[in-house]
């Protein structure tokens, strides 16, 4: 597609609910990143995929967070048993190479846990 | 954790004036990138400067990098209302992980 697409744009979840956030990267982009951005802060790294391989998940805040990219294109970030502190904007980015060049970001999914 | 620190945290100037934002970081880097974020378009890459470069230009943007001081600056000349946004620096120190600052919120007054 023309850019990185994320869905949904907005998600309100009740505490304890599971959510799934989707990212469609730019076609052909090898690298895919997930970031979490709190209000008034810069993005914080969550996880990185090179094709279908998850090479780094060191930024995932707990084992309630899980990400996959089974066919090396679309990725899903799943959060189980959501808690209020999970409220943030979740950003997905892709790039042609491993971070040496610019990253292209989606609009993000704003998750609010009530 | 965030590596970069932008300063100032917020900046308000008149349209037509120049805006300067600074970024400091802690570890050695491969490159440093500046991004703009507004509610309409999300995070957009502006310019990348490699660790062996000292200055780079792109249109109305000028970026400098001083690796000895671990700092960078972004200058926007002849500001426009459309430049109103938050500006972030991000450093690349490993193969893939961008480390971000907290951003500078820029407001251009008409």
mmCIF file of N, CA, C and O in Angstrom, chain A residues 10-98:
data_model
loop_
_atom_site.group_PDB
_atom_site.id
_atom_site.type_symbol
_atom_site.label_atom_id
_atom_site.label_comp_id
_atom_site.label_asym_id
_atom_site.label_seq_id
_atom_site.Cartn_x
_atom_site.Cartn_y
_atom_site.Cartn_z
ATOM 1 N N UNK A 10 -8.714 3.862 17.024
ATOM 2 C CA UNK A 10 -9.044 4.082 18.434
ATOM 3 C C UNK A 10 -9.667 2.802 18.987
ATOM 4 O O UNK A 10 -10.438 2.146 18.314
ATOM 5 N N UNK A 11 -9.280 2.501 20.229
ATOM 6 C CA UNK A 11 -9.843 1.315 20.873
ATOM 7 C C UNK A 11 -10.048 1.630 22.351
ATOM 8 O O UNK A 11 -9.124 2.054 23.032
ATOM 9 N N UNK A 12 -11.276 1.422 22.799
ATOM 10 C CA UNK A 12 -11.569 1.524 24.220
ATOM 11 C C UNK A 12 -11.820 0.121 24.735
ATOM 12 O O UNK A 12 -12.657 -0.595 24.188
ATOM 13 N N UNK A 13 -11.065 -0.271 25.737
ATOM 14 C CA UNK A 13 -11.203 -1.618 26.282
ATOM 15 C C UNK A 13 -11.497 -1.539 27.773
ATOM 16 O O UNK A 13 -10.983 -0.655 28.476
ATOM 17 N N UNK A 14 -12.311 -2.444 28.242
ATOM 18 C CA UNK A 14 -12.547 -2.543 29.685
ATOM 19 C C UNK A 14 -11.370 -3.277 30.308
ATOM 20 O O UNK A 14 -10.812 -4.202 29.697
ATOM 21 N N UNK A 15 -11.001 -2.883 31.492
ATOM 22 C CA UNK A 15 -9.892 -3.526 32.176
ATOM 23 C C UNK A 15 -10.126 -5.033 32.236
ATOM 24 O O UNK A 15 -11.217 -5.488 32.581
ATOM 25 N N UNK A 16 -9.108 -5.775 31.850
ATOM 26 C CA UNK A 16 -9.208 -7.226 31.843
ATOM 27 C C UNK A 16 -9.529 -7.806 30.473
ATOM 28 O O UNK A 16 -9.377 -9.015 30.263
ATOM 29 N N UNK A 17 -9.921 -6.945 29.559
ATOM 30 C CA UNK A 17 -10.253 -7.396 28.207
ATOM 31 C C UNK A 17 -8.975 -7.615 27.399
ATOM 32 O O UNK A 17 -7.959 -6.965 27.634
ATOM 33 N N UNK A 18 -9.025 -8.526 26.449
ATOM 34 C CA UNK A 18 -7.909 -8.725 25.520
ATOM 35 C C UNK A 18 -8.122 -7.848 24.282
ATOM 36 O O UNK A 18 -9.255 -7.668 23.830
ATOM 37 N N UNK A 19 -7.022 -7.304 23.736
ATOM 38 C CA UNK A 19 -7.132 -6.503 22.521
ATOM 39 C C UNK A 19 -6.096 -6.967 21.507
ATOM 40 O O UNK A 19 -5.050 -7.539 21.875
ATOM 41 N N UNK A 20 -6.392 -6.727 20.235
ATOM 42 C CA UNK A 20 -5.460 -7.050 19.147
ATOM 43 C C UNK A 20 -5.350 -5.836 18.246
ATOM 44 O O UNK A 20 -6.368 -5.326 17.758
ATOM 45 N N UNK A 21 -4.140 -5.398 18.028
ATOM 46 C CA UNK A 21 -3.884 -4.229 17.193
ATOM 47 C C UNK A 21 -3.148 -4.693 15.940
ATOM 48 O O UNK A 21 -2.189 -5.458 16.025
ATOM 49 N N UNK A 22 -3.592 -4.174 14.809
ATOM 50 C CA UNK A 22 -3.079 -4.668 13.538
ATOM 51 C C UNK A 22 -2.215 -3.623 12.857
ATOM 52 O O UNK A 22 -2.481 -2.426 12.929
ATOM 53 N N UNK A 23 -1.177 -4.107 12.178
ATOM 54 C CA UNK A 23 -0.296 -3.232 11.405
ATOM 55 C C UNK A 23 -0.063 -3.834 10.027
ATOM 56 O O UNK A 23 0.382 -4.988 9.914
ATOM 57 N N UNK A 24 -0.348 -3.035 8.996
ATOM 58 C CA UNK A 24 -0.025 -3.409 7.615
ATOM 59 C C UNK A 24 1.155 -2.561 7.174
ATOM 60 O O UNK A 24 0.987 -1.364 6.894
ATOM 61 N N UNK A 25 2.338 -3.123 7.083
ATOM 62 C CA UNK A 25 3.504 -2.297 6.712
ATOM 63 C C UNK A 25 3.506 -1.999 5.217
ATOM 64 O O UNK A 25 2.687 -2.528 4.460
ATOM 65 N N UNK A 26 4.423 -1.177 4.808
ATOM 66 C CA UNK A 26 4.598 -0.913 3.383
ATOM 67 C C UNK A 26 5.083 -2.202 2.721
ATOM 68 O O UNK A 26 5.970 -2.900 3.240
ATOM 69 N N UNK A 27 4.478 -2.509 1.585
ATOM 70 C CA UNK A 27 4.796 -3.751 0.895
ATOM 71 C C UNK A 27 6.288 -3.842 0.599
ATOM 72 O O UNK A 27 6.898 -2.896 0.089
ATOM 73 N N UNK A 28 6.874 -4.985 0.954
ATOM 74 C CA UNK A 28 8.283 -5.200 0.670
ATOM 75 C C UNK A 28 9.221 -4.757 1.773
ATOM 76 O O UNK A 28 10.424 -5.040 1.718
ATOM 77 N N UNK A 29 8.691 -4.078 2.782
ATOM 78 C CA UNK A 29 9.560 -3.658 3.889
ATOM 79 C C UNK A 29 9.896 -4.844 4.782
ATOM 80 O O UNK A 29 9.024 -5.544 5.275
ATOM 81 N N UNK A 30 11.180 -5.013 4.973
ATOM 82 C CA UNK A 30 11.675 -6.157 5.729
ATOM 83 C C UNK A 30 11.488 -5.964 7.228
ATOM 84 O O UNK A 30 11.093 -6.867 7.960
ATOM 85 N N UNK A 31 11.762 -4.763 7.684
ATOM 86 C CA UNK A 31 11.777 -4.494 9.127
ATOM 87 C C UNK A 31 10.454 -3.916 9.589
ATOM 88 O O UNK A 31 9.854 -3.073 8.914
ATOM 89 N N UNK A 32 10.020 -4.374 10.749
ATOM 90 C CA UNK A 32 8.785 -3.864 11.339
ATOM 91 C C UNK A 32 9.020 -3.683 12.833
ATOM 92 O O UNK A 32 9.597 -4.543 13.503
ATOM 93 N N UNK A 33 8.556 -2.542 13.320
ATOM 94 C CA UNK A 33 8.768 -2.169 14.721
ATOM 95 C C UNK A 33 7.424 -1.814 15.364
ATOM 96 O O UNK A 33 6.559 -1.232 14.718
ATOM 97 N N UNK A 34 7.304 -2.115 16.622
ATOM 98 C CA UNK A 34 6.186 -1.621 17.432
ATOM 99 C C UNK A 34 6.763 -0.725 18.536
ATOM 100 O O UNK A 34 7.783 -1.068 19.163
ATOM 101 N N UNK A 35 6.078 0.400 18.736
ATOM 102 C CA UNK A 35 6.444 1.333 19.787
ATOM 103 C C UNK A 35 5.201 1.666 20.611
ATOM 104 O O UNK A 35 4.082 1.620 20.120
ATOM 105 N N UNK A 36 5.442 2.056 21.838
ATOM 106 C CA UNK A 36 4.378 2.547 22.715
ATOM 107 C C UNK A 36 4.699 4.012 23.035
ATOM 108 O O UNK A 36 5.837 4.345 23.378
ATOM 109 N N UNK A 37 3.697 4.872 22.885
ATOM 110 C CA UNK A 37 3.927 6.288 23.156
ATOM 111 C C UNK A 37 2.914 6.796 24.164
ATOM 112 O O UNK A 37 1.718 6.819 23.884
ATOM 113 N N UNK A 38 3.412 7.211 25.315
ATOM 114 C CA UNK A 38 2.554 7.823 26.325
ATOM 115 C C UNK A 38 2.391 9.302 25.991
ATOM 116 O O UNK A 38 3.214 9.893 25.282
ATOM 117 N N UNK A 39 1.357 9.904 26.529
ATOM 118 C CA UNK A 39 1.046 11.305 26.251
ATOM 119 C C UNK A 39 2.227 12.196 26.638
ATOM 120 O O UNK A 39 2.756 12.101 27.735
ATOM 121 N N UNK A 40 2.662 13.034 25.710
ATOM 122 C CA UNK A 40 3.737 13.977 25.996
ATOM 123 C C UNK A 40 5.126 13.381 26.018
ATOM 124 O O UNK A 40 6.088 14.051 26.399
ATOM 125 N N UNK A 41 5.241 12.135 25.586
ATOM 126 C CA UNK A 41 6.543 11.461 25.590
ATOM 127 C C UNK A 41 6.903 10.995 24.183
ATOM 128 O O UNK A 41 6.052 10.955 23.289
ATOM 129 N N UNK A 42 8.152 10.627 24.017
ATOM 130 C CA UNK A 42 8.567 10.029 22.763
ATOM 131 C C UNK A 42 8.204 8.556 22.734
ATOM 132 O O UNK A 42 7.856 7.971 23.760
ATOM 133 N N UNK A 43 8.271 7.952 21.556
ATOM 134 C CA UNK A 43 7.967 6.516 21.456
ATOM 135 C C UNK A 43 8.967 5.674 22.241
ATOM 136 O O UNK A 43 10.146 6.006 22.317
ATOM 137 N N UNK A 44 8.484 4.585 22.814
ATOM 138 C CA UNK A 44 9.339 3.619 23.509
ATOM 139 C C UNK A 44 9.279 2.307 22.734
ATOM 140 O O UNK A 44 8.201 1.791 22.437
ATOM 141 N N UNK A 45 10.448 1.769 22.440
ATOM 142 C CA UNK A 45 10.554 0.540 21.663
ATOM 143 C C UNK A 45 9.887 -0.628 22.381
ATOM 144 O O UNK A 45 10.065 -0.824 23.585
ATOM 145 N N UNK A 46 9.120 -1.400 21.631
ATOM 146 C CA UNK A 46 8.516 -2.611 22.179
ATOM 147 C C UNK A 46 9.169 -3.865 21.583
ATOM 148 O O UNK A 46 9.673 -4.713 22.301
ATOM 149 N N UNK A 47 9.130 -3.957 20.244
ATOM 150 C CA UNK A 47 9.618 -5.178 19.615
ATOM 151 C C UNK A 47 9.964 -4.925 18.159
ATOM 152 O O UNK A 47 9.524 -3.939 17.564
ATOM 153 N N UNK A 48 10.780 -5.828 17.595
ATOM 154 C CA UNK A 48 11.289 -5.680 16.233
ATOM 155 C C UNK A 48 11.228 -7.011 15.500
ATOM 156 O O UNK A 48 11.589 -8.052 16.042
ATOM 157 N N UNK A 49 10.747 -6.952 14.269
ATOM 158 C CA UNK A 49 10.718 -8.115 13.376
ATOM 159 C C UNK A 49 11.576 -7.855 12.148
ATOM 160 O O UNK A 49 11.570 -6.750 11.589
ATOM 161 N N UNK A 50 12.281 -8.865 11.741
ATOM 162 C CA UNK A 50 12.912 -8.856 10.424
ATOM 163 C C UNK A 50 12.248 -9.984 9.659
ATOM 164 O O UNK A 50 12.435 -11.167 9.985
ATOM 165 N N UNK A 51 11.464 -9.619 8.653
ATOM 166 C CA UNK A 51 10.554 -10.576 8.001
ATOM 167 C C UNK A 51 9.658 -11.200 9.077
ATOM 168 O O UNK A 51 9.052 -10.473 9.852
ATOM 169 N N UNK A 52 9.598 -12.509 9.163
ATOM 170 C CA UNK A 52 8.703 -13.124 10.142
ATOM 171 C C UNK A 52 9.387 -13.375 11.487
ATOM 172 O O UNK A 52 8.732 -13.769 12.456
ATOM 173 N N UNK A 53 10.672 -13.140 11.536
ATOM 174 C CA UNK A 53 11.416 -13.442 12.761
ATOM 175 C C UNK A 53 11.372 -12.268 13.737
ATOM 176 O O UNK A 53 11.718 -11.142 13.385
ATOM 177 N N UNK A 54 10.971 -12.557 14.946
ATOM 178 C CA UNK A 54 10.973 -11.540 16.000
ATOM 179 C C UNK A 54 12.361 -11.549 16.642
ATOM 180 O O UNK A 54 12.680 -12.422 17.443
ATOM 181 N N UNK A 55 13.166 -10.588 16.263
ATOM 182 C CA UNK A 55 14.558 -10.583 16.689
ATOM 183 C C UNK A 55 14.773 -9.922 18.048
ATOM 184 O O UNK A 55 15.805 -10.157 18.687
ATOM 185 N N UNK A 56 13.828 -9.106 18.450
ATOM 186 C CA UNK A 56 14.015 -8.410 19.731
ATOM 187 C C UNK A 56 12.636 -8.122 20.314
ATOM 188 O O UNK A 56 11.818 -7.488 19.647
ATOM 189 N N UNK A 57 12.383 -8.624 21.489
ATOM 190 C CA UNK A 57 11.133 -8.305 22.182
ATOM 191 C C UNK A 57 11.428 -7.759 23.567
ATOM 192 O O UNK A 57 10.594 -7.830 24.464
ATOM 193 N N UNK A 58 12.597 -7.198 23.696
ATOM 194 C CA UNK A 58 13.051 -6.744 25.012
ATOM 195 C C UNK A 58 12.235 -5.583 25.563
ATOM 196 O O UNK A 58 12.229 -5.350 26.773
ATOM 197 N N UNK A 59 11.528 -4.855 24.702
ATOM 198 C CA UNK A 59 10.765 -3.711 25.168
ATOM 199 C C UNK A 59 9.342 -4.026 25.606
ATOM 200 O O UNK A 59 8.652 -3.168 26.162
ATOM 201 N N UNK A 60 8.897 -5.231 25.378
ATOM 202 C CA UNK A 60 7.541 -5.597 25.789
ATOM 203 C C UNK A 60 7.461 -5.528 27.312
ATOM 204 O O UNK A 60 8.265 -6.162 28.009
ATOM 205 N N UNK A 61 6.508 -4.767 27.848
ATOM 206 C CA UNK A 61 6.510 -4.480 29.291
ATOM 207 C C UNK A 61 6.185 -5.664 30.184
ATOM 208 O O UNK A 61 6.580 -5.672 31.349
ATOM 209 N N UNK A 62 5.445 -6.637 29.658
ATOM 210 C CA UNK A 62 5.123 -7.803 30.482
ATOM 211 C C UNK A 62 4.745 -8.948 29.568
ATOM 212 O O UNK A 62 4.626 -8.787 28.349
ATOM 213 N N UNK A 63 4.546 -10.110 30.176
ATOM 214 C CA UNK A 63 4.165 -11.272 29.362
ATOM 215 C C UNK A 63 2.714 -11.203 28.909
ATOM 216 O O UNK A 63 2.227 -12.116 28.240
ATOM 217 N N UNK A 64 2.029 -10.122 29.254
ATOM 218 C CA UNK A 64 0.669 -9.937 28.703
ATOM 219 C C UNK A 64 0.729 -9.404 27.268
ATOM 220 O O UNK A 64 -0.271 -9.407 26.570
ATOM 221 N N UNK A 65 1.900 -8.938 26.873
ATOM 222 C CA UNK A 65 2.083 -8.391 25.532
ATOM 223 C C UNK A 65 2.705 -9.454 24.635
ATOM 224 O O UNK A 65 3.711 -10.080 24.995
ATOM 225 N N UNK A 66 2.121 -9.583 23.453
ATOM 226 C CA UNK A 66 2.599 -10.586 22.511
ATOM 227 C C UNK A 66 2.475 -10.026 21.107
ATOM 228 O O UNK A 66 1.472 -9.422 20.759
ATOM 229 N N UNK A 67 3.493 -10.209 20.280
ATOM 230 C CA UNK A 67 3.434 -9.719 18.904
ATOM 231 C C UNK A 67 3.818 -10.832 17.954
ATOM 232 O O UNK A 67 4.632 -11.707 18.297
ATOM 233 N N UNK A 68 3.233 -10.808 16.785
ATOM 234 C CA UNK A 68 3.563 -11.805 15.770
ATOM 235 C C UNK A 68 3.505 -11.190 14.388
ATOM 236 O O UNK A 68 2.831 -10.182 14.161
ATOM 237 N N UNK A 69 4.201 -11.851 13.490
ATOM 238 C CA UNK A 69 4.231 -11.439 12.078
ATOM 239 C C UNK A 69 4.437 -12.722 11.263
ATOM 240 O O UNK A 69 5.479 -12.929 10.655
ATOM 241 N N UNK A 70 3.457 -13.582 11.238
ATOM 242 C CA UNK A 70 3.630 -14.958 10.776
ATOM 243 C C UNK A 70 4.090 -15.118 9.323
ATOM 244 O O UNK A 70 4.806 -16.068 9.025
ATOM 245 N N UNK A 71 3.694 -14.200 8.455
ATOM 246 C CA UNK A 71 4.067 -14.343 7.047
ATOM 247 C C UNK A 71 5.006 -13.243 6.587
ATOM 248 O O UNK A 71 5.195 -13.046 5.390
ATOM 249 N N UNK A 72 5.541 -12.524 7.553
ATOM 250 C CA UNK A 72 6.523 -11.502 7.209
ATOM 251 C C UNK A 72 5.929 -10.239 6.641
ATOM 252 O O UNK A 72 6.667 -9.401 6.097
ATOM 253 N N UNK A 73 4.596 -10.075 6.749
ATOM 254 C CA UNK A 73 4.009 -8.816 6.280
ATOM 255 C C UNK A 73 3.183 -8.207 7.420
ATOM 256 O O UNK A 73 3.752 -7.511 8.262
ATOM 257 N N UNK A 74 1.904 -8.527 7.485
ATOM 258 C CA UNK A 74 1.033 -7.993 8.526
ATOM 259 C C UNK A 74 1.510 -8.441 9.906
ATOM 260 O O UNK A 74 1.941 -9.593 10.082
ATOM 261 N N UNK A 75 1.406 -7.528 10.858
ATOM 262 C CA UNK A 75 1.772 -7.864 12.235
ATOM 263 C C UNK A 75 0.616 -7.541 13.163
ATOM 264 O O UNK A 75 -0.180 -6.629 12.900
ATOM 265 N N UNK A 76 0.522 -8.310 14.237
ATOM 266 C CA UNK A 76 -0.497 -8.077 15.250
ATOM 267 C C UNK A 76 0.171 -7.969 16.614
ATOM 268 O O UNK A 76 1.027 -8.788 16.965
ATOM 269 N N UNK A 77 -0.207 -6.943 17.340
ATOM 270 C CA UNK A 77 0.223 -6.785 18.732
ATOM 271 C C UNK A 77 -0.985 -7.110 19.606
ATOM 272 O O UNK A 77 -2.032 -6.492 19.461
ATOM 273 N N UNK A 78 -0.825 -8.084 20.447
ATOM 274 C CA UNK A 78 -1.919 -8.506 21.322
ATOM 275 C C UNK A 78 -1.580 -8.176 22.766
ATOM 276 O O UNK A 78 -0.450 -8.410 23.216
ATOM 277 N N UNK A 79 -2.568 -7.639 23.436
ATOM 278 C CA UNK A 79 -2.408 -7.345 24.867
ATOM 279 C C UNK A 79 -3.502 -8.103 25.599
ATOM 280 O O UNK A 79 -4.688 -7.915 25.324
ATOM 281 N N UNK A 80 -3.092 -8.950 26.501
ATOM 282 C CA UNK A 80 -4.060 -9.751 27.263
ATOM 283 C C UNK A 80 -4.346 -9.069 28.599
ATOM 284 O O UNK A 80 -3.475 -8.398 29.170
ATOM 285 N N UNK A 81 -5.558 -9.250 29.055
ATOM 286 C CA UNK A 81 -5.960 -8.764 30.391
ATOM 287 C C UNK A 81 -5.490 -7.312 30.578
ATOM 288 O O UNK A 81 -4.732 -6.996 31.493
ATOM 289 N N UNK A 82 -5.980 -6.447 29.704
ATOM 290 C CA UNK A 82 -5.521 -5.061 29.704
ATOM 291 C C UNK A 82 -5.686 -4.395 31.063
ATOM 292 O O UNK A 82 -6.639 -4.672 31.808
ATOM 293 N N UNK A 83 -4.745 -3.518 31.368
ATOM 294 C CA UNK A 83 -4.764 -2.728 32.588
ATOM 295 C C UNK A 83 -4.685 -1.256 32.218
ATOM 296 O O UNK A 83 -4.309 -0.902 31.099
ATOM 297 N N UNK A 84 -5.040 -0.400 33.179
ATOM 298 C CA UNK A 84 -5.100 1.037 32.880
ATOM 299 C C UNK A 84 -3.762 1.585 32.401
ATOM 300 O O UNK A 84 -3.723 2.468 31.544
ATOM 301 N N UNK A 85 -2.673 1.039 32.938
ATOM 302 C CA UNK A 85 -1.363 1.561 32.536
ATOM 303 C C UNK A 85 -0.999 1.199 31.091
ATOM 304 O O UNK A 85 0.011 1.684 30.567
ATOM 305 N N UNK A 86 -1.811 0.344 30.460
ATOM 306 C CA UNK A 86 -1.580 0.016 29.049
ATOM 307 C C UNK A 86 -2.116 1.109 28.128
ATOM 308 O O UNK A 86 -1.840 1.092 26.917
ATOM 309 N N UNK A 87 -2.865 2.051 28.664
ATOM 310 C CA UNK A 87 -3.417 3.134 27.848
ATOM 311 C C UNK A 87 -2.283 3.956 27.254
ATOM 312 O O UNK A 87 -1.430 4.475 27.976
ATOM 313 N N UNK A 88 -2.266 4.054 25.930
ATOM 314 C CA UNK A 88 -1.188 4.734 25.221
ATOM 315 C C UNK A 88 -1.521 4.695 23.744
ATOM 316 O O UNK A 88 -2.511 4.076 23.326
ATOM 317 N N UNK A 89 -0.683 5.332 22.960
ATOM 318 C CA UNK A 89 -0.762 5.166 21.507
ATOM 319 C C UNK A 89 0.271 4.114 21.107
ATOM 320 O O UNK A 89 1.435 4.183 21.518
ATOM 321 N N UNK A 90 -0.164 3.146 20.325
ATOM 322 C CA UNK A 90 0.736 2.099 19.862
ATOM 323 C C UNK A 90 1.050 2.357 18.396
ATOM 324 O O UNK A 90 0.157 2.417 17.553
ATOM 325 N N UNK A 91 2.314 2.551 18.129
ATOM 326 C CA UNK A 91 2.785 2.908 16.804
ATOM 327 C C UNK A 91 3.496 1.729 16.154
ATOM 328 O O UNK A 91 4.259 1.016 16.803
ATOM 329 N N UNK A 92 3.235 1.583 14.886
ATOM 330 C CA UNK A 92 3.926 0.589 14.088
ATOM 331 C C UNK A 92 4.749 1.321 13.033
ATOM 332 O O UNK A 92 4.305 2.347 12.495
ATOM 333 N N UNK A 93 5.936 0.826 12.761
ATOM 334 C CA UNK A 93 6.785 1.436 11.742
ATOM 335 C C UNK A 93 7.431 0.335 10.915
ATOM 336 O O UNK A 93 7.675 -0.768 11.416
ATOM 337 N N UNK A 94 7.709 0.655 9.660
ATOM 338 C CA UNK A 94 8.436 -0.311 8.836
ATOM 339 C C UNK A 94 9.546 0.404 8.089
ATOM 340 O O UNK A 94 9.512 1.626 7.908
ATOM 341 N N UNK A 95 10.538 -0.355 7.697
ATOM 342 C CA UNK A 95 11.616 0.214 6.901
ATOM 343 C C UNK A 95 12.187 -0.863 5.998
ATOM 344 O O UNK A 95 12.011 -2.064 6.232
ATOM 345 N N UNK A 96 12.873 -0.389 4.962
ATOM 346 C CA UNK A 96 13.408 -1.323 3.974
ATOM 347 C C UNK A 96 14.579 -2.107 4.540
ATOM 348 O O UNK A 96 14.785 -3.245 4.193
ATOM 349 N N UNK A 97 15.305 -1.462 5.411
ATOM 350 C CA UNK A 97 16.459 -2.115 6.007
ATOM 351 C C UNK A 97 16.389 -1.953 7.500
ATOM 352 O O UNK A 97 15.479 -1.351 8.028
ATOM 353 N N UNK A 98 17.370 -2.459 8.174
ATOM 354 C CA UNK A 98 17.288 -2.537 9.628
ATOM 355 C C UNK A 98 17.682 -1.235 10.296
ATOM 356 O O UNK A 98 18.704 -1.154 10.944
#
